XYZ file of C-alpha atoms in Angstrom:
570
model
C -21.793 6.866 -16.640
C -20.488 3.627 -16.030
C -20.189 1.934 -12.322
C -17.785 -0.243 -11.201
C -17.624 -2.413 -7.584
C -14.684 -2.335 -5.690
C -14.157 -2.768 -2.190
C -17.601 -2.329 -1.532
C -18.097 1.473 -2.766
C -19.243 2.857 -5.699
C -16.835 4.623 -8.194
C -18.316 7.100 -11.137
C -14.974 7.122 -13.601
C -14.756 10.329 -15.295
C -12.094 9.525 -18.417
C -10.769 11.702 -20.662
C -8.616 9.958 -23.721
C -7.857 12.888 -26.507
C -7.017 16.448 -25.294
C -3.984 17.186 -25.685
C -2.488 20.901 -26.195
C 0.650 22.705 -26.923
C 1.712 24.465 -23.409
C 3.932 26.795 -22.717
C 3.897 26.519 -18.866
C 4.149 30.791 -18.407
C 1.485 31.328 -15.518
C -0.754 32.803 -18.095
C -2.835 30.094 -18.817
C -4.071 31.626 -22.323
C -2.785 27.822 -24.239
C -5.571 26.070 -22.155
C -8.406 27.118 -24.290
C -10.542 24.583 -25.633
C -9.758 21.850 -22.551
C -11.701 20.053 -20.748
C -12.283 21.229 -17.321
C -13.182 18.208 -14.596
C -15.459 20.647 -11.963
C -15.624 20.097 -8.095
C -18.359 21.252 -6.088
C -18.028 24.828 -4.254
C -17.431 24.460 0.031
C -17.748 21.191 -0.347
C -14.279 20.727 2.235
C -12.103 22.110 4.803
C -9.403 24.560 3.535
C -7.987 25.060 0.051
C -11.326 24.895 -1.434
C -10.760 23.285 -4.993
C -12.736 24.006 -7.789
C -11.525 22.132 -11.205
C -8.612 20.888 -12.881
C -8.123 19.994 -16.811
C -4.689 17.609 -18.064
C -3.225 17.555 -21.284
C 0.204 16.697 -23.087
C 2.501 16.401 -25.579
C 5.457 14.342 -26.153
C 7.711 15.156 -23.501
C 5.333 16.155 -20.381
C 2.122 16.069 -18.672
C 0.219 19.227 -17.892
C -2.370 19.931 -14.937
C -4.008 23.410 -14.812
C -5.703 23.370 -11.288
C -8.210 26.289 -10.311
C -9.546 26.909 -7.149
C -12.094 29.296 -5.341
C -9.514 31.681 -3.874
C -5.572 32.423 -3.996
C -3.073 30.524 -1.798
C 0.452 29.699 -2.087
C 0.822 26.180 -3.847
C 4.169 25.852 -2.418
C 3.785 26.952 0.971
C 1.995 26.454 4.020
C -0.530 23.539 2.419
C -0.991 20.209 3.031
C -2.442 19.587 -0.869
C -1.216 16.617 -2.826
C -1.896 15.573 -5.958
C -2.120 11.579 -6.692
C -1.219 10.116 -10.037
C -1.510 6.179 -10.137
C 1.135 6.276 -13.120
C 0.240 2.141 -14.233
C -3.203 2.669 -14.007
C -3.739 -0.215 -11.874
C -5.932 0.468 -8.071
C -3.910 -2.775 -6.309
C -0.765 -1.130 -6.845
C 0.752 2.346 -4.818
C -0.771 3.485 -2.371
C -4.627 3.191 -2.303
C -6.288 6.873 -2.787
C -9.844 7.830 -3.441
C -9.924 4.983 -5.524
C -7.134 5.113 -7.095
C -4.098 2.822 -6.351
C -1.182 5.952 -6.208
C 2.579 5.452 -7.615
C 3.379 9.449 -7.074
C 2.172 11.509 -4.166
C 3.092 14.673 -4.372
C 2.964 16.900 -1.133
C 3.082 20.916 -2.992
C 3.295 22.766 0.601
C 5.901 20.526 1.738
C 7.999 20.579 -1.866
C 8.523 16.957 -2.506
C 6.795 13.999 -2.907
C 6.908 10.163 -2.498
C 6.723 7.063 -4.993
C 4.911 4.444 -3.513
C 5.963 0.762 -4.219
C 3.114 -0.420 -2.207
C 0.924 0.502 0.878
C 3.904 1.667 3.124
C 7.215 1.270 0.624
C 7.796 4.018 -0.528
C 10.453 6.521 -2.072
C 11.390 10.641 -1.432
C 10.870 12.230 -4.932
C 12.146 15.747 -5.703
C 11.204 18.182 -8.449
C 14.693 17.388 -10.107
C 13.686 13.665 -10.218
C 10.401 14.043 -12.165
C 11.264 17.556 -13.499
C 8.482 19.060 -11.657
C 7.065 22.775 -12.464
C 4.424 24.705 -11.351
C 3.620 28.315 -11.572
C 2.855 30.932 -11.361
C 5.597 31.231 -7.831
C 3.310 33.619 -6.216
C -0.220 33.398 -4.542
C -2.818 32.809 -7.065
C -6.439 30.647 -7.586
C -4.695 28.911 -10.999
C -1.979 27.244 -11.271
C 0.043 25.534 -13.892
C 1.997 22.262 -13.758
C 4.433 20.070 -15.834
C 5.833 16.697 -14.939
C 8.225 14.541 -17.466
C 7.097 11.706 -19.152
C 10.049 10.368 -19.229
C 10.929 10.717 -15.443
C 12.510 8.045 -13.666
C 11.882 7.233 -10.021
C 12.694 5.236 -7.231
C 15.648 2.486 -6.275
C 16.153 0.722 -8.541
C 15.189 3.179 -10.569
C 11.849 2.806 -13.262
C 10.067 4.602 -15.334
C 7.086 6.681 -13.192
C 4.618 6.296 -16.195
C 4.254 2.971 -16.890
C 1.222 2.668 -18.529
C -0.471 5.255 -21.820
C -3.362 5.433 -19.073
C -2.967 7.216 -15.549
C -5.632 8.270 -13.259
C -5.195 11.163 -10.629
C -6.871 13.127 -7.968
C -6.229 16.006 -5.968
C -6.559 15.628 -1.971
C -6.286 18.322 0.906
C -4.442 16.338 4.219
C -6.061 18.002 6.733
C -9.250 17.088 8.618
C -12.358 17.174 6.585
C -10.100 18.566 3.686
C -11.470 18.842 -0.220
C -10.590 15.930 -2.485
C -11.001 16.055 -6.403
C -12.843 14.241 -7.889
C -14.866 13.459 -4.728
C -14.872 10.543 -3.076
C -17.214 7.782 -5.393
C -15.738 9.075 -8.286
C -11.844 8.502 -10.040
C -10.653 10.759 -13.177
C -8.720 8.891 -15.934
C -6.332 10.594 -18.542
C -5.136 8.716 -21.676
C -2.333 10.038 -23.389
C -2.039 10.841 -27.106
C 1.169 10.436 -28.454
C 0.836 11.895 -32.048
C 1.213 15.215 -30.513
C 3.996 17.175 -30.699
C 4.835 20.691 -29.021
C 4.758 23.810 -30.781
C 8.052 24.788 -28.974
C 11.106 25.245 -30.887
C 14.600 26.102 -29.383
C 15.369 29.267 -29.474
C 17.828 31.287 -31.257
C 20.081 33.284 -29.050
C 22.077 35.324 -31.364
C 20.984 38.504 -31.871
C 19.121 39.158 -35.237
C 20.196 42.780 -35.900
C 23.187 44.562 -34.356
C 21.042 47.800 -33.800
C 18.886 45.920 -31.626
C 20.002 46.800 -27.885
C 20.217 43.516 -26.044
C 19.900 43.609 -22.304
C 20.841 40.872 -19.835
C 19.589 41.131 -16.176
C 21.173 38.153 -14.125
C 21.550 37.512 -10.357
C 25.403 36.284 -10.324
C 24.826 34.620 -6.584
C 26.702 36.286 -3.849
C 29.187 37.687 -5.572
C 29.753 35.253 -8.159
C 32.158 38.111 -10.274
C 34.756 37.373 -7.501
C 34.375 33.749 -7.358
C 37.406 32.237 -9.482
C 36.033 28.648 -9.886
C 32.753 30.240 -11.354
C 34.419 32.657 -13.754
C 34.998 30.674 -16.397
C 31.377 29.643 -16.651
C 30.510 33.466 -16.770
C 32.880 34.029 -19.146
C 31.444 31.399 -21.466
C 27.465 32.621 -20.783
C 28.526 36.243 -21.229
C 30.031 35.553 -24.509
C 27.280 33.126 -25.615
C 24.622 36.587 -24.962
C 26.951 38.929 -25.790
C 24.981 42.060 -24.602
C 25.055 45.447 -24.860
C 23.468 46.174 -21.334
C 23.788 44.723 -18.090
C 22.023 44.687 -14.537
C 23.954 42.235 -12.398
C 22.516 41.338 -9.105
C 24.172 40.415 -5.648
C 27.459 42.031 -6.291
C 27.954 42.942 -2.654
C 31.464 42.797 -2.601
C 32.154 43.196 -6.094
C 33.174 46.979 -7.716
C 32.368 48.483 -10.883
C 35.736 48.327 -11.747
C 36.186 44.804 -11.033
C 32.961 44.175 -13.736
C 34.955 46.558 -15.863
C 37.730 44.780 -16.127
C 35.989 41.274 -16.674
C 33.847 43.019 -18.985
C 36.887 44.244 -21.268
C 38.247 40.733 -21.387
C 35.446 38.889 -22.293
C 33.953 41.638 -24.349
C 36.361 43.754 -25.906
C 34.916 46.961 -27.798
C 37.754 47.597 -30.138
C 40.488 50.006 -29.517
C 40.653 52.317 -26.797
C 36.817 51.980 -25.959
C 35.926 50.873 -22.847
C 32.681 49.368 -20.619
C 30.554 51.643 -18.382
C 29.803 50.234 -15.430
C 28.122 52.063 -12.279
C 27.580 50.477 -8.900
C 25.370 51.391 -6.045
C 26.998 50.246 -2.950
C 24.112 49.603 -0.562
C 21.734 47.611 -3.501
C 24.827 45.258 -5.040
C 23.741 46.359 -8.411
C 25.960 47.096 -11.301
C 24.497 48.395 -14.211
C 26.703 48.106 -17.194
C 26.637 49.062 -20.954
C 28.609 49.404 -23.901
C 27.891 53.314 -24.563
C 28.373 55.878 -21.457
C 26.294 56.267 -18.662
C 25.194 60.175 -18.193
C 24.455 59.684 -14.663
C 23.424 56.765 -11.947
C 22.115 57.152 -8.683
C 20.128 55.292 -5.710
C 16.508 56.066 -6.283
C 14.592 54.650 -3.412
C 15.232 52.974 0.067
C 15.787 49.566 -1.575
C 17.869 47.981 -3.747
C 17.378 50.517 -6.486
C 19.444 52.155 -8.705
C 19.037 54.022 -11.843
C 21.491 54.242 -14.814
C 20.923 56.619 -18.235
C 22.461 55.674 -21.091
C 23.621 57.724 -23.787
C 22.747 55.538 -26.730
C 24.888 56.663 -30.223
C 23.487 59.334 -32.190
C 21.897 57.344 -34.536
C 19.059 56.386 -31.614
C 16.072 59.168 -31.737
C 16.334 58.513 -27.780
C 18.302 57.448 -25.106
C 17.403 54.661 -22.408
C 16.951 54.602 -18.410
C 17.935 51.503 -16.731
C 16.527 50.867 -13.534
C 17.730 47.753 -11.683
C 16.250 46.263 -8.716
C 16.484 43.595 -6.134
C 13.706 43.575 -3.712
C 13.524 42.094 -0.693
C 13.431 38.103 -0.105
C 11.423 35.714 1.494
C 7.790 34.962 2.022
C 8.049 37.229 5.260
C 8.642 40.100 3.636
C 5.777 40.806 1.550
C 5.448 44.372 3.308
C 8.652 45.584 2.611
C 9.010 44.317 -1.085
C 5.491 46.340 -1.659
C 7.005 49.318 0.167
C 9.864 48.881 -2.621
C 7.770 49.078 -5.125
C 5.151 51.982 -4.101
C 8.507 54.006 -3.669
C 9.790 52.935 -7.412
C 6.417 54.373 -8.496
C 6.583 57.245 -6.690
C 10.504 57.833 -7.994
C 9.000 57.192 -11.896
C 6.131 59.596 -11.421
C 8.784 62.542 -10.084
C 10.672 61.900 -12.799
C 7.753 61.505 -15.997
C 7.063 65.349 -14.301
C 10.308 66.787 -14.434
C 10.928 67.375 -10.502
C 13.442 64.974 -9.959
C 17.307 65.272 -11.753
C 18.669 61.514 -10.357
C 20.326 60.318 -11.701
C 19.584 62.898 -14.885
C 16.567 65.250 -15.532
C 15.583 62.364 -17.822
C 13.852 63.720 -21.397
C 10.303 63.046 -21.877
C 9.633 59.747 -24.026
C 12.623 58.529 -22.975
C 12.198 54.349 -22.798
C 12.889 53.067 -19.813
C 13.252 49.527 -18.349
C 12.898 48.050 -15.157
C 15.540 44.614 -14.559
C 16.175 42.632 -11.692
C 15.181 39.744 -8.800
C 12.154 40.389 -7.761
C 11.889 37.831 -5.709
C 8.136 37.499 -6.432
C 6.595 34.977 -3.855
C 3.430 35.213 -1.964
C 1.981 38.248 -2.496
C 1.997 39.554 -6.390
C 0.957 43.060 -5.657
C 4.521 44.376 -5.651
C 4.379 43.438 -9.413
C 1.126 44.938 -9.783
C 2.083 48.236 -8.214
C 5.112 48.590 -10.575
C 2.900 47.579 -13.682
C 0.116 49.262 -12.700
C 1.642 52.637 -10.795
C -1.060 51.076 -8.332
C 0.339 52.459 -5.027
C -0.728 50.508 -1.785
C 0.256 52.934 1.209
C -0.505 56.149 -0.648
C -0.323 58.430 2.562
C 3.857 57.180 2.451
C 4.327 57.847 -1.431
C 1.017 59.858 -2.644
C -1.247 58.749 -5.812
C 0.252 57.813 -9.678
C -0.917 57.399 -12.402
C 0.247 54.328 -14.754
C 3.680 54.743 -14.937
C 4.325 54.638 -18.621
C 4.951 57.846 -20.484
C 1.499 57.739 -21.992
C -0.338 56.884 -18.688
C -0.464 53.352 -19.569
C 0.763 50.475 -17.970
C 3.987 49.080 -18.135
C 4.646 45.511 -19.773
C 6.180 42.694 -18.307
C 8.424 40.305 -20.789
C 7.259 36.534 -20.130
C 10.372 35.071 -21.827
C 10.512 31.334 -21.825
C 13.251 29.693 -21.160
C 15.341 29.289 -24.753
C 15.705 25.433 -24.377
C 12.303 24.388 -22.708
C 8.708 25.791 -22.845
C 8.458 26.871 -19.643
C 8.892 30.296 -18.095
C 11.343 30.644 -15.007
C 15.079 31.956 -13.645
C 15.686 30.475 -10.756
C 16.255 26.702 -10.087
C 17.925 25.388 -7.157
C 21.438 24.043 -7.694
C 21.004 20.848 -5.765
C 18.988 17.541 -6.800
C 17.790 17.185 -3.962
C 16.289 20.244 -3.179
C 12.714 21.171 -2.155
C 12.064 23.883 -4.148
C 10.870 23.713 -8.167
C 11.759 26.323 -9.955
C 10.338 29.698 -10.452
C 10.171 33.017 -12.240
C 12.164 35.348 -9.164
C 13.431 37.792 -12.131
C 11.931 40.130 -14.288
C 12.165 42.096 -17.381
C 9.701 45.505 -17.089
C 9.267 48.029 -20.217
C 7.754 50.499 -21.268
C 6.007 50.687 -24.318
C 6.858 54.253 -25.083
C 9.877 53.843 -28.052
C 10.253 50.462 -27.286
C 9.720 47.080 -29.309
C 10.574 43.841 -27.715
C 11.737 41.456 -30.750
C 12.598 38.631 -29.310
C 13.539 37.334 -25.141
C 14.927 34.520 -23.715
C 15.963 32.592 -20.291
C 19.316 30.623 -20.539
C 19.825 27.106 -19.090
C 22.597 25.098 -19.890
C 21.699 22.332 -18.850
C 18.733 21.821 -21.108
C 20.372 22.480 -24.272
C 21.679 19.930 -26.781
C 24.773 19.141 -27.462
C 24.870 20.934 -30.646
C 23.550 23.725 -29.230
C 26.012 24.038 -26.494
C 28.699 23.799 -29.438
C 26.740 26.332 -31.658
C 26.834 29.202 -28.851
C 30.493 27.363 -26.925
C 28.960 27.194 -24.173
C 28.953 24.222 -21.408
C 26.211 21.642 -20.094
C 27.027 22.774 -16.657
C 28.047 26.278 -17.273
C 24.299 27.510 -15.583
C 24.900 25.062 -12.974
C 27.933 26.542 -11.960
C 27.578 29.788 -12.283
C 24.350 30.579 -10.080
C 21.395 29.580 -9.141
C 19.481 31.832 -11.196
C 19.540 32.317 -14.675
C 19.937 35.365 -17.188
C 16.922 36.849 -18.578
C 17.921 38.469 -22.354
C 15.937 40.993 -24.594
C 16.810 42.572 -27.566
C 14.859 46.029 -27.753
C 14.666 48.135 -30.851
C 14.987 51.133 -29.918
C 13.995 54.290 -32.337
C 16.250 55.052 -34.928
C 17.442 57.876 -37.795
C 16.801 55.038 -40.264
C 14.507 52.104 -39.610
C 15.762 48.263 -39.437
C 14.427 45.769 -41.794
C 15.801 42.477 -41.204
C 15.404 40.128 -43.576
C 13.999 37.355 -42.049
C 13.372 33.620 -43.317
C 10.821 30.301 -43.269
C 12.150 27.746 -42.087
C 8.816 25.761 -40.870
C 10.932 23.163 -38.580
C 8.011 22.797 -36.105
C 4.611 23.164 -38.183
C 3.111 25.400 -40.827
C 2.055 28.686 -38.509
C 3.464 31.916 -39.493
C 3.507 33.491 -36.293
C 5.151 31.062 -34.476
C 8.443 32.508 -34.008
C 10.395 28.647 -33.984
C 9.278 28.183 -37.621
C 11.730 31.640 -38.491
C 15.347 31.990 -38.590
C 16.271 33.565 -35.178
C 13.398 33.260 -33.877
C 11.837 36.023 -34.692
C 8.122 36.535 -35.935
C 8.259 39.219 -39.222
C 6.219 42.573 -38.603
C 6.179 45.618 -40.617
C 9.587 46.306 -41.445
C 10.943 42.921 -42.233
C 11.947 41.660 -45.458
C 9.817 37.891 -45.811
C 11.945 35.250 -47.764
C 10.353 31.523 -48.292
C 12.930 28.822 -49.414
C 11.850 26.323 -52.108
C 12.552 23.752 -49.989
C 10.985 23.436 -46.180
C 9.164 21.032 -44.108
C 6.596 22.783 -43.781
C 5.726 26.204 -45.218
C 3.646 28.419 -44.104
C 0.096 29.114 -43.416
C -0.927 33.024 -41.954
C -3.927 32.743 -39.258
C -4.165 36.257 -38.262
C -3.974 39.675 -40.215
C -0.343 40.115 -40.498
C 1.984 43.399 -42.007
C 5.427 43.127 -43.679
C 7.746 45.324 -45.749
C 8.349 42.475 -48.631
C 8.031 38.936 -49.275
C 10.305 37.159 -51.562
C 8.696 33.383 -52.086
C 10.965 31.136 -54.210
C 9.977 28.332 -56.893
C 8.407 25.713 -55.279
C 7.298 27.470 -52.456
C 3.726 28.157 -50.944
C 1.978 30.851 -48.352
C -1.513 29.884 -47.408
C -3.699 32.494 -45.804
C -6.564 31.776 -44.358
C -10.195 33.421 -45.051
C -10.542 36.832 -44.271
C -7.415 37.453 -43.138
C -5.375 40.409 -44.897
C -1.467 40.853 -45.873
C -0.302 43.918 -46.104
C 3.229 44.580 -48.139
C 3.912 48.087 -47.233
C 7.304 48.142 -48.932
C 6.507 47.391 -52.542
């Protein structure tokens, strides 16, 4: 290692010039293989005891994955800052561990500060640097994003000044960790021939037998609120679902959503929208074909809707929307929610319960609503998992899908950004980043997901916003969360086979589902077309099924060794 003298100590520098990575920041963490992790000593500080971090990029943001020895809440009760001297220069900012500091930010306070010099300095806010982090709840990893291009302080400048940054990671209290230690500084360069594998999503729906379901938390009755409606309007259109759970409708009655519903959404002739509402919860669940029965199903903000899909569905389809309860205070009563959704699912997989319907076995069923999933994650766990916490209150379960499996939980990234989250705070300045509050719950009984989405106006194009006529502020307006969208095949008399085609915009990977039209990766049923003419065309990494694949003149499909196509339609 190299040494340097400054200011009389001795600093170890610990750089790091190529590794960058696609991310998708989804609080999974699976896109960080093959990164270099920069260790820290175990118990080596007070408090948050960290434990490593790796960076990467791409061209629009900077990633930090930091792990440490046990969960906390990274934007709560902390006093942990991370320190990025953005011009890579140690007289300039605010002097750190070695490092001369241009952004400090604070995580358990929510903002940050950009430092002109020793004691200048600047309030930043997650709007002004486009800061991320997840996942929202208590965890040991966590994932972060921060613009490239973000622009700080008055006047205003660009934060990264310099292809070279160095950071570290510091714990404000007495005798707290810091990362890399004191004696040593960490240096990133950034690559800029490296381009995400993200692609913008295609909202439209690929097949009209799909069943596309929209969960969305309008905001305190946003239904009612005149100077919003025309901003629903436009987003409802845009999706254009055949299912709804709408959240925070206190006020609002299923006929009021009925009547919007028929305005916006017209089914033709006489036909009319279902909608059901459960007082106490303000839920409405709505859908294009009838509702059987609906009903209140636990002490919370539950309610349960089944759907009579058309006879040409093998099945019908339970909707169960939730909100549970909010705040970091009430951890206990959100897990009590869930334990008592379990308990509700396991009556009904054995036939004891009749609410809202004696529901058939097999049946699919979904799970949509705000979670509000912060602090604790064990409320999601219980509901994946059928994991029940206070078992002498609601007894033993088993995993709650049909086949005693667990249920999955849809990680759908927002459609205009590769990041995972629904809620955003309306205001610039606000504390808060956002985070993923709502969720999308399956089961994987009769049930394919084929493609999911978040919406957020304000991070689409303008072309995009003309494609779909939709607004750059419609999201903004609206609420402060956004809507979460599946489409769900559901089984069928006769089975779908879209025909889907290449269109290799973003690179040559088969299953990455921007390089297809709608967005949509082909599997067993789909018809395969490759145009003569693409950017890129396409290469198959992993075993792969299809019914057909039509490749024109010109065109090429590269698989790699050992991997096997199967046409099962030929």
């Amino acid at each position: 290692m190299t040494k340097n003298i400054l200011l009389l100590f001795c600093f170890f520098f610990i750089t790091h010039f190529v590794n960058a990575q696609s991310i998708s920041l989804n609080g999974k963490f699976t896109d960080w293989t093959g990164t270099t992790i920069t260790t820290d000593a175990t118990a080596d500080g007070n408090g948050i005891d960290l434990k490593g971090f790796s960076v990467t990029n791409d061209d629009e943001n900077l990633y930090i994955r930091l792990i440490t020895n046990a969960a906390f809440n990274l934007a709560d009760s902390n006093s942990l800052y991370v320190n990025i001297d953005a011009d890579n220069n140690a007289s300039t900012g605010f002097s750190t561990y070695g490092i001369g500091s241009e952004l400090g930010w604070r995580f358990g306070s929510k903002y940050g500060f950009y430092y002109h010099g020793a004691s200048l300095k600047d309030t930043v806010f997650a709007s002004n640097i486009k800061f991320v982090a997840l996942p929202t709840f208590k965890s040991d990893t966590f994932e972060i994003a921060i613009s490239r291009a973000a622009v700080v302080g008055t006047p205003a400048i660009s934060l990264f000044s310099s292809n070279t940054i160095k950071l570290n990671f510091v714990n404000g209290i007495t005798g707290g960790d810091a990362m890399p230690n004191s004696g040593s500084t960490y240096t990133y360069t950034f690559t800029n021939t490296h381009h995400s594998d993200f692609g913008a999503i295609d909202i439209s729906k690929c097949n009209s037998n799909y069943i596309r379901l929209m969960e969305y938390n309008v905001l305190n009755d946003g239904l009612k609120d005149n100077a919003r409606l025309g901003s629903f309007e436009r987003i409802f259109k845009a999706i254009n679902p055949d299912v709804i759970v709408l959240c925070e409708c206190w006020n609002t009655t299923a006929t009021q959503a009925k009547t919007l519903l028929n305005t916006w959404l017209p089914l033709g002739g006489s036909a009319s929208w279902n909608c059901y509402k459960e007082t106490t919860a303000g839920i409405i669940i709505a859908s294009r074909s009838s509702i059987q029965g609906a009903s209140k199903i636990t002490f919370g903000r539950t309610t349960a809707a089944y759907i009579n899909l058309p006879s040409n569905y093998l099945t019908d389809l339970l909707v169960i929307g939730t909100h549970l309860a909010a705040g970091n205070d009430a951890d206990s009563l959100r897990q009590s929610e869930a334990d008592n959704m379990i308990q509700y699912i396991t009556k009904m997989k054995a036939g004891t319960t009749s609410v809202p319907v004696l529901v058939p076995a097999n049946t699919p069923f979904v799970i949509a609503g705000d979670f509000n999933m912060v602090n604790y994650s064990s409320p999601l766990n219980t509901i994946l998992t059928g994991n029940i916490a206070n078992t002498a209150v609601f007894g033993t379960a088993p995993p709650p899908d049909w086949d005693n499996k667990p249920l999955t939980s849809i990680n759908a990234l927002v459609a205009d950004r590769n990041m995972t989250y629904t809620w955003r705070n309306q205001s610039e300045t606000a504390k808060w980043w956002p985070g993923k509050l709502d969720y999308i719950i399956h089961t994987n009984t009769n049930i394919k997901v084929k493609k999911s989405f978040v919406l957020q106006t304000e991070m689409m194009s303008v072309g995009r916003l003309t494609q779909y006529g939709l607004q750059a502020n419609d999201n903004l307006i609206a609420s402060d969360h956004l809507p979460s969208v599946t489409d769900l095949e559901i089984p069928m008399t006769t089975i779908i086979t879209p025909t889907l085609q290449w269109n290799g915009s973003i690179n040559t990977a088969w299953e990455n589902p921007a390089n297809w039209n709608c967005s949509m990766v082909p599997d067993q049923n789909s018809n395969v077309v490759i145009p003569s003419v693409a950017p890129n065309f396409p290469v198959i990494n992993n075993s792969t099924e299809v019914r057909s694949i039509q490749s024109n003149s010109n065109s090429s499909i590269s698989v790699q060794p050992g991997i096997n196509v199967k046409l099962n339609g030929q």
